[in-house]
Tab-separated table of N, CA, C and O in Angstrom:
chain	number	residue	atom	x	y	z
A	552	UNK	N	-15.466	-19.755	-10.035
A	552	UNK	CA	-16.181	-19.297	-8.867
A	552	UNK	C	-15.671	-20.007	-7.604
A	552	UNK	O	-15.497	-19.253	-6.647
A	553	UNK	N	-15.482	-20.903	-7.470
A	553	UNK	CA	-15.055	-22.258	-6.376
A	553	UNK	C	-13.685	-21.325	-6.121
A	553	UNK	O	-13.588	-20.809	-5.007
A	554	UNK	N	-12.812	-21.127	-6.925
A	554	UNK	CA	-11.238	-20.361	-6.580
A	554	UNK	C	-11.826	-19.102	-5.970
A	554	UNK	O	-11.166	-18.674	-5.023
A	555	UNK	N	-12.638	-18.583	-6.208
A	555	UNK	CA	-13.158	-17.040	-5.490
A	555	UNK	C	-13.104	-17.051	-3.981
A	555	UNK	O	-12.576	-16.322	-3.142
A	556	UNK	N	-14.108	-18.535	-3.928
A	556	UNK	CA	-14.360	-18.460	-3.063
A	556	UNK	C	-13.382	-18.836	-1.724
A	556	UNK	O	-13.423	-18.220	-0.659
A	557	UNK	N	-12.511	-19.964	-2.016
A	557	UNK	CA	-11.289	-20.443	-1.608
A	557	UNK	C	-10.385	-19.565	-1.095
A	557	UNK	O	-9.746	-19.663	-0.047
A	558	UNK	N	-10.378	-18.701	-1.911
A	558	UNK	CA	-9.305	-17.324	-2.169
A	558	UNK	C	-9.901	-16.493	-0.967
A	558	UNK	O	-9.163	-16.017	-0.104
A	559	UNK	N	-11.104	-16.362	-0.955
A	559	UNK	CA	-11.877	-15.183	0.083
A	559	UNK	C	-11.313	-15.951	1.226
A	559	UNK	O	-10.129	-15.788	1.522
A	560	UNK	N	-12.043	-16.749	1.871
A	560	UNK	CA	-11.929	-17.591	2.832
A	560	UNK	C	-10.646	-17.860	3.234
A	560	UNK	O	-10.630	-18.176	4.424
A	561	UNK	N	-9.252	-17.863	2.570
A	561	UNK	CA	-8.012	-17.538	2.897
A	561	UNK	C	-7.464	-16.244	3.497
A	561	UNK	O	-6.502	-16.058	4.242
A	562	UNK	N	-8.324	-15.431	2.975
A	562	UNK	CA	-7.784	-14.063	3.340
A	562	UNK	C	-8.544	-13.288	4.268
A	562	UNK	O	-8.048	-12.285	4.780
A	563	UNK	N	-9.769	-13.686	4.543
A	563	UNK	CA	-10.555	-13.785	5.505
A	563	UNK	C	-9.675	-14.565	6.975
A	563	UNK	O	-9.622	-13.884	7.999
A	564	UNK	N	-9.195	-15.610	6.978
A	564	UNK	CA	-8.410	-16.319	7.815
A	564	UNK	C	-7.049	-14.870	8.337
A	564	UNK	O	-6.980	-14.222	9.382
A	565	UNK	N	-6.508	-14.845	7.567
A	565	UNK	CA	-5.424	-13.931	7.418
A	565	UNK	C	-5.796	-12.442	8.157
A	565	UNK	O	-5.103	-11.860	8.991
A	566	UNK	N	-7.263	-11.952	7.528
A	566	UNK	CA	-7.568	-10.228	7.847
A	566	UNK	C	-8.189	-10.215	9.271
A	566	UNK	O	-7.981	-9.177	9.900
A	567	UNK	N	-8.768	-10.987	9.769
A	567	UNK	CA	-9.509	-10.776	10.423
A	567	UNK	C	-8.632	-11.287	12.030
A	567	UNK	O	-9.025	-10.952	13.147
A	568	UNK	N	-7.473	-12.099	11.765
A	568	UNK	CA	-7.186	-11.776	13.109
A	568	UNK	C	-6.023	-10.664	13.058
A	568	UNK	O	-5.508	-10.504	14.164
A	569	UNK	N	-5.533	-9.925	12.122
A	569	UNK	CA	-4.664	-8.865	12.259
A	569	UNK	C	-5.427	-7.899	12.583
A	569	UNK	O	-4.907	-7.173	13.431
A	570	UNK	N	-6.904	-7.449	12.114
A	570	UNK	CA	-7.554	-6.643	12.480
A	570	UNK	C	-7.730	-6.699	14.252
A	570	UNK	O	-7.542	-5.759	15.024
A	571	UNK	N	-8.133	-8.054	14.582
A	571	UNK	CA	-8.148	-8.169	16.216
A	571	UNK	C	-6.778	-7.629	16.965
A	571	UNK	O	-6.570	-6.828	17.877
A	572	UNK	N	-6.064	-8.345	16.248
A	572	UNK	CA	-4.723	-8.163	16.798
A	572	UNK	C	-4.368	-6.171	17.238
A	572	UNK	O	-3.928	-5.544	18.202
A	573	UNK	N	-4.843	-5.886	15.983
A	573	UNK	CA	-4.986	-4.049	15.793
A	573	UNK	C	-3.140	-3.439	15.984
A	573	UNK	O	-2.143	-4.156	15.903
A	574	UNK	N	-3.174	-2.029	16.232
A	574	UNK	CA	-1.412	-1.561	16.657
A	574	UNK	C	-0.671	-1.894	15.425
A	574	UNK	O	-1.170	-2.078	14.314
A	575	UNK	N	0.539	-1.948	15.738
A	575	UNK	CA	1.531	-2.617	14.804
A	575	UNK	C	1.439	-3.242	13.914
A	575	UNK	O	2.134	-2.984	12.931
A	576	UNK	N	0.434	-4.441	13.910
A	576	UNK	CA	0.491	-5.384	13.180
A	576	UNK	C	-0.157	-5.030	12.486
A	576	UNK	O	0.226	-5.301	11.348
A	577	UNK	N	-1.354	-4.325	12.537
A	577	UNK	CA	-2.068	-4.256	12.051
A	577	UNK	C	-1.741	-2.491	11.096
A	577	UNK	O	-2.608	-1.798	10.563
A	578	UNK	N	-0.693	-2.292	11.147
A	578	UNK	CA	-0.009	-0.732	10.093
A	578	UNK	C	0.860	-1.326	9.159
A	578	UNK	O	1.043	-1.091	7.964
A	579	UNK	N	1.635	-2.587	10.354
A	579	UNK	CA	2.323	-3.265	9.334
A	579	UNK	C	2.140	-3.956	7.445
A	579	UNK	O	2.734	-3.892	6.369
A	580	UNK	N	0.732	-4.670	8.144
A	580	UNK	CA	-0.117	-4.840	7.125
A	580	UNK	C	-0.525	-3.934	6.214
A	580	UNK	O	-0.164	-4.123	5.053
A	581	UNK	N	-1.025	-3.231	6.401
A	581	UNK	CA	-1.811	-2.262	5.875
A	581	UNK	C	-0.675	-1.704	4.909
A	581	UNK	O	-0.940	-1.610	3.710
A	582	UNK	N	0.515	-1.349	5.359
A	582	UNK	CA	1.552	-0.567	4.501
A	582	UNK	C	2.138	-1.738	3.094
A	582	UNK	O	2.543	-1.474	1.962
A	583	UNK	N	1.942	-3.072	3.822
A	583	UNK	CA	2.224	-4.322	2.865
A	583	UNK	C	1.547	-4.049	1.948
A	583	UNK	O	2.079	-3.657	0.910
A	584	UNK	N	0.281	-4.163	2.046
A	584	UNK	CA	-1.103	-3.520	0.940
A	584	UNK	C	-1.121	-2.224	-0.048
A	584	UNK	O	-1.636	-2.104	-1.160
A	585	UNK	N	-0.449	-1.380	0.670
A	585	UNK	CA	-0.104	-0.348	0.212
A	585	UNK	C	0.514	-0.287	-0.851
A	585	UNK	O	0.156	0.218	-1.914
A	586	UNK	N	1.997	-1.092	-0.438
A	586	UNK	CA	2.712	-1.429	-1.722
A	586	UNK	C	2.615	-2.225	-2.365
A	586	UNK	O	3.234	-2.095	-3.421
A	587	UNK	N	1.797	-3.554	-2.173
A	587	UNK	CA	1.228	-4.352	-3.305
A	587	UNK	C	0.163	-3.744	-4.338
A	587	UNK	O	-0.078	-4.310	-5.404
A	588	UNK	N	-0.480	-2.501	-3.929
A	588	UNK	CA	-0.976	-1.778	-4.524
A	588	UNK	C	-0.741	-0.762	-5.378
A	588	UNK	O	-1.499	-0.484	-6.307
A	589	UNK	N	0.600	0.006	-5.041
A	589	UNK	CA	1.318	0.267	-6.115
A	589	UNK	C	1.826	-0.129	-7.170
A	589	UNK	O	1.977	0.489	-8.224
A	590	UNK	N	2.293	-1.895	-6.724
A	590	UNK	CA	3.071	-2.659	-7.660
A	590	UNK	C	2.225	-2.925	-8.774
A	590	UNK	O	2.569	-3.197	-9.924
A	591	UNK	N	0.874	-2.795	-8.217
A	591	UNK	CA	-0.353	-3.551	-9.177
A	591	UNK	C	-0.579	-2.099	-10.198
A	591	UNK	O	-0.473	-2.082	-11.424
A	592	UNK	N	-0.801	-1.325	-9.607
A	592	UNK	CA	-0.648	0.380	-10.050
A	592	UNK	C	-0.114	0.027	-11.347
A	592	UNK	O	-0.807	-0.218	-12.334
A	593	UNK	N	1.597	0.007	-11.284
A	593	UNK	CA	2.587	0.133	-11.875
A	593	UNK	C	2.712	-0.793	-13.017
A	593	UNK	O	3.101	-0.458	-14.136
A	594	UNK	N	2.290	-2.199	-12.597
A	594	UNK	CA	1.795	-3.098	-13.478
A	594	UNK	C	1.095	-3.093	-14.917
A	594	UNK	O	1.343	-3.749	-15.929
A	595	UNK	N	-0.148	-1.834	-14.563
A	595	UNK	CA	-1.165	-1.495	-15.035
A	595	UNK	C	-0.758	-1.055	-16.387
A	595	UNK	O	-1.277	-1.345	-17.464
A	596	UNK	N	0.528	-0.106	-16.073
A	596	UNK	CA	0.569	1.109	-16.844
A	596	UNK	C	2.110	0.088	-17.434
A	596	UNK	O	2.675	-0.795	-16.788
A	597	UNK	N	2.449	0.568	-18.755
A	597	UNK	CA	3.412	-0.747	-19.154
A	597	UNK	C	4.586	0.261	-19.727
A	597	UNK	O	5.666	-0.306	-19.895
A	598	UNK	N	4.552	1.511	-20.016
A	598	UNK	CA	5.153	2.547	-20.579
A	598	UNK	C	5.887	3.772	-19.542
A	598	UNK	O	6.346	4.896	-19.746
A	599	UNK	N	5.720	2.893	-18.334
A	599	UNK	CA	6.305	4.064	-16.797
A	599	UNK	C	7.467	3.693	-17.319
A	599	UNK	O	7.779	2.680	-17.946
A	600	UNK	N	8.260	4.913	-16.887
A	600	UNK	CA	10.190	5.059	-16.847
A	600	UNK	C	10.710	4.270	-15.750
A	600	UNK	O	10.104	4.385	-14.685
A	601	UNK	N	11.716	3.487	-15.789
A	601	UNK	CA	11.853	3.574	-14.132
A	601	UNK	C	12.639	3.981	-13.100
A	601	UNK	O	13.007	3.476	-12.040
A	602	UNK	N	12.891	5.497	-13.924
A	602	UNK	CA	12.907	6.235	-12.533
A	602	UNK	C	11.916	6.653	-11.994
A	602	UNK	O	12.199	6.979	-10.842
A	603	UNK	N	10.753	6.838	-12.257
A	603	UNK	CA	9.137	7.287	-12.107
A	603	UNK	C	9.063	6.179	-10.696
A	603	UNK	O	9.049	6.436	-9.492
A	604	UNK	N	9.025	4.836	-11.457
A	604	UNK	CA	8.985	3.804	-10.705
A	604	UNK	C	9.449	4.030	-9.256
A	604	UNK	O	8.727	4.062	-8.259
A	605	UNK	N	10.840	4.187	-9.321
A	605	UNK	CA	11.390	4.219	-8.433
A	605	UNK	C	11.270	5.330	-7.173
A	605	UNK	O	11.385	5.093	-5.970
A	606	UNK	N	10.950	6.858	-7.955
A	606	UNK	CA	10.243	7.496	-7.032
A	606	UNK	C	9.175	7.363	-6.347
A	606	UNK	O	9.261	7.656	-5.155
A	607	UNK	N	8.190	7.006	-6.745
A	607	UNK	CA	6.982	6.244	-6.532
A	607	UNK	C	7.183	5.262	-5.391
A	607	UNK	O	6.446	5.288	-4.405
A	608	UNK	N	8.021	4.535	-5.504
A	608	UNK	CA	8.190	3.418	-4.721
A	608	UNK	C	8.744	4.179	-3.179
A	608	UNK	O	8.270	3.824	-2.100
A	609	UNK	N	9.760	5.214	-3.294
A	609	UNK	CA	10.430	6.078	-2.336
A	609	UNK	C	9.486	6.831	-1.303
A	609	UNK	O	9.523	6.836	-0.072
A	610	UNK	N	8.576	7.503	-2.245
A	610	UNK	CA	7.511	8.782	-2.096
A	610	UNK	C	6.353	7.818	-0.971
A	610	UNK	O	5.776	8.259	0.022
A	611	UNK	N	6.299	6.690	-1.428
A	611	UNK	CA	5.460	5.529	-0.798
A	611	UNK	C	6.073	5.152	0.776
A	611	UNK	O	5.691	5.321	1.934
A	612	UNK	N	7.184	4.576	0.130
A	612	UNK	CA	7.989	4.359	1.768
A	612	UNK	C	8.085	5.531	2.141
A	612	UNK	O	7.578	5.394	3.255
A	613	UNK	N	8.302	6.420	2.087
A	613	UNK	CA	8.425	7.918	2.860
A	613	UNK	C	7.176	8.195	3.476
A	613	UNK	O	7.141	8.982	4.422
A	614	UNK	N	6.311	7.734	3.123
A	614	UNK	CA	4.889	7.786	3.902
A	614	UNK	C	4.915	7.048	5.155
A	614	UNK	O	4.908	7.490	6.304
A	615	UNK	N	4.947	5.755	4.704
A	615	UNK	CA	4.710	4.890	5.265
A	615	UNK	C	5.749	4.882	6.591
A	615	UNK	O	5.416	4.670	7.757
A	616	UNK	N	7.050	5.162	6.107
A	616	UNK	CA	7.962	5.536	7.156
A	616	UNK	C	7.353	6.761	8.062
A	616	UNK	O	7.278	6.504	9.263
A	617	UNK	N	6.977	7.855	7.712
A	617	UNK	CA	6.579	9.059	8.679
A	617	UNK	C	5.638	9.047	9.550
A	617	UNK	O	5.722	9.647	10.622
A	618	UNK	N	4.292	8.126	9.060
A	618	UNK	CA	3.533	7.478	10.103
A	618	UNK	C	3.418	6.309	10.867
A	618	UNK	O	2.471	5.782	11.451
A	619	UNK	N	4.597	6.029	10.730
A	619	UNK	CA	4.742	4.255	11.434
A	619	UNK	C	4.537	4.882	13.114
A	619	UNK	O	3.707	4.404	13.888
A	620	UNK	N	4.996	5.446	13.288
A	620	UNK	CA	4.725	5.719	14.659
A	620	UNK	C	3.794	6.737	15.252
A	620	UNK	O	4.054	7.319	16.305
A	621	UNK	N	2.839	6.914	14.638
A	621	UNK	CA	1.934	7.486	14.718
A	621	UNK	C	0.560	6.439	13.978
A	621	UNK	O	0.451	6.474	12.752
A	622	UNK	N	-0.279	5.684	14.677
A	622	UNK	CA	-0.813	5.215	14.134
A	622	UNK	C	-1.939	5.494	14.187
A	622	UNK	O	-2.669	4.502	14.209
A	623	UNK	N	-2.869	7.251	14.246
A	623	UNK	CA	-3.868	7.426	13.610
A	623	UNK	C	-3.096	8.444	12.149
A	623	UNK	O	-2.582	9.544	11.945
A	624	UNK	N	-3.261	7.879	11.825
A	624	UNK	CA	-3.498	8.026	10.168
A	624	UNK	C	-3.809	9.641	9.828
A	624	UNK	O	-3.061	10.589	9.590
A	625	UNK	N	-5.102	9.520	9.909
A	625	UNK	CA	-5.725	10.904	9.616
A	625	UNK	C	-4.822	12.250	9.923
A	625	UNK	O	-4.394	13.117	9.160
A	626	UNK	N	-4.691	12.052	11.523
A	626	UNK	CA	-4.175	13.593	12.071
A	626	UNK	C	-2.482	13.767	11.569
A	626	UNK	O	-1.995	14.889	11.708
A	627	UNK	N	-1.656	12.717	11.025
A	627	UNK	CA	-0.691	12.874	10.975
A	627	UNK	C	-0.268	12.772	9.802
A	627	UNK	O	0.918	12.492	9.630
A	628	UNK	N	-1.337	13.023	8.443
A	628	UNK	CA	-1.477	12.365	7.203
A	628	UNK	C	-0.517	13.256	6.316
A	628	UNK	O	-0.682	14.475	6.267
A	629	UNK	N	0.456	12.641	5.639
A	629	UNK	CA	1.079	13.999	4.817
A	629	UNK	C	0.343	14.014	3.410
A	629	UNK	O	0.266	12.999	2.717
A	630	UNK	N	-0.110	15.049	3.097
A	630	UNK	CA	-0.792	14.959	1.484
A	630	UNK	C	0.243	15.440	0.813
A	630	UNK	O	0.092	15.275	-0.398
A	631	UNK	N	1.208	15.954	1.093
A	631	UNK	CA	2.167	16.305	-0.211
A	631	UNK	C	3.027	14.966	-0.599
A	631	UNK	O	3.472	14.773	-1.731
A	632	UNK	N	3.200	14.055	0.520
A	632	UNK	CA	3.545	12.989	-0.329
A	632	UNK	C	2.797	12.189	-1.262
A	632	UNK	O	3.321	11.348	-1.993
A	633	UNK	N	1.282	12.516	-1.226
A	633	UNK	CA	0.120	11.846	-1.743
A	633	UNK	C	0.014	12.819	-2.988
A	633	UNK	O	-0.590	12.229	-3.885
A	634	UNK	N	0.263	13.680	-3.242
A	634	UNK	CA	-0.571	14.542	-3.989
A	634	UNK	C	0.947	14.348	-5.063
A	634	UNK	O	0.759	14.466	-6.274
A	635	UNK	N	2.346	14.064	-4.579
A	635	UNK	CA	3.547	13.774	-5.708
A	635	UNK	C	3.374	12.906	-6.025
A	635	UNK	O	3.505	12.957	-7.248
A	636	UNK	N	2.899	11.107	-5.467
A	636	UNK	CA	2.305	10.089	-5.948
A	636	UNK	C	1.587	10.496	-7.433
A	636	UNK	O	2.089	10.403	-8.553
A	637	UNK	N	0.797	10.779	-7.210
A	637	UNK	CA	-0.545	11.498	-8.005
A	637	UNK	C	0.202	12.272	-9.235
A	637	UNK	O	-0.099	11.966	-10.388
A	638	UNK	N	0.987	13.079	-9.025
A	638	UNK	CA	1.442	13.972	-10.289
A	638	UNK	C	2.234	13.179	-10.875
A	638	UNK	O	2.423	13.477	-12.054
A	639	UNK	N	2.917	12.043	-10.410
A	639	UNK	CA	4.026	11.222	-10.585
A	639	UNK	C	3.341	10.249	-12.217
A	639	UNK	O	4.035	9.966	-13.193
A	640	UNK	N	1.799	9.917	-12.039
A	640	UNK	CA	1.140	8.916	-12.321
A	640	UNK	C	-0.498	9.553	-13.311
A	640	UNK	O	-1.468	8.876	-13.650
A	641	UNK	N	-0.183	11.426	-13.588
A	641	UNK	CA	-1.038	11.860	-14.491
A	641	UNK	C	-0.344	12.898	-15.731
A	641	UNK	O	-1.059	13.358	-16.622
C-alpha cells in the first residue's frame, strides 16, 4: 500500500503540471500513454504474431501522427484507424 501510494504522488507530480502546461505537451503525453498502452495491450496477449504487432504499433503512430496538429481530438478523430486496431486484436 505505502508503494501505491508513493507511486500516485509521483505521477500526480508529473500529470498535473502537463495538464497546466495543456497544447503540445500536453498531446505529446497523451500519445506516450497511448503507446504504453498498447505495449501493455500486447503484453497481455502472449500468442500475437509479430507482424500483428507491428501493424498495431504503425496503425497507432498513424493516428497519432494525423492528429498531432490538430489538437481537438474529437472533430478530427479517424475511426478507421481505430476500428483496424480493434480487428487487428479480435
Amino acid at each position: 500500500m505505502k508503494i501505491r501510494i508513493i507511486s500516485a504522488i509521483i505521477m500526480l507530480l508529473i500529470l498535473v503540471p502537463i495538464i497546466l502546461l495543456g497544447g503540445v505537451y500536453y498531446t505529446i503525453f497523451g500519445s506516450i500513454l497511448g503507446i504504453m498502452a498498447l505495449w501493455e495491450l500486447e503484453r497481455l496477449e502472449k500468442n500475437i504474431p509479430h507482424y500483428m504487432k507491428f501493424i498495431s504499433y504503425i496503425l497507432c503512430l498513424g493516428l497519432i501522427l494525423y492528429n498531432y496538429n490538430n489538437l481537438n481530438y474529437l472533430d478530427s478523430f479517424n475511426y478507421l484507424i481505430v476500428a483496424g486496431l480493434f480487428l487487428i486484436y479480435s
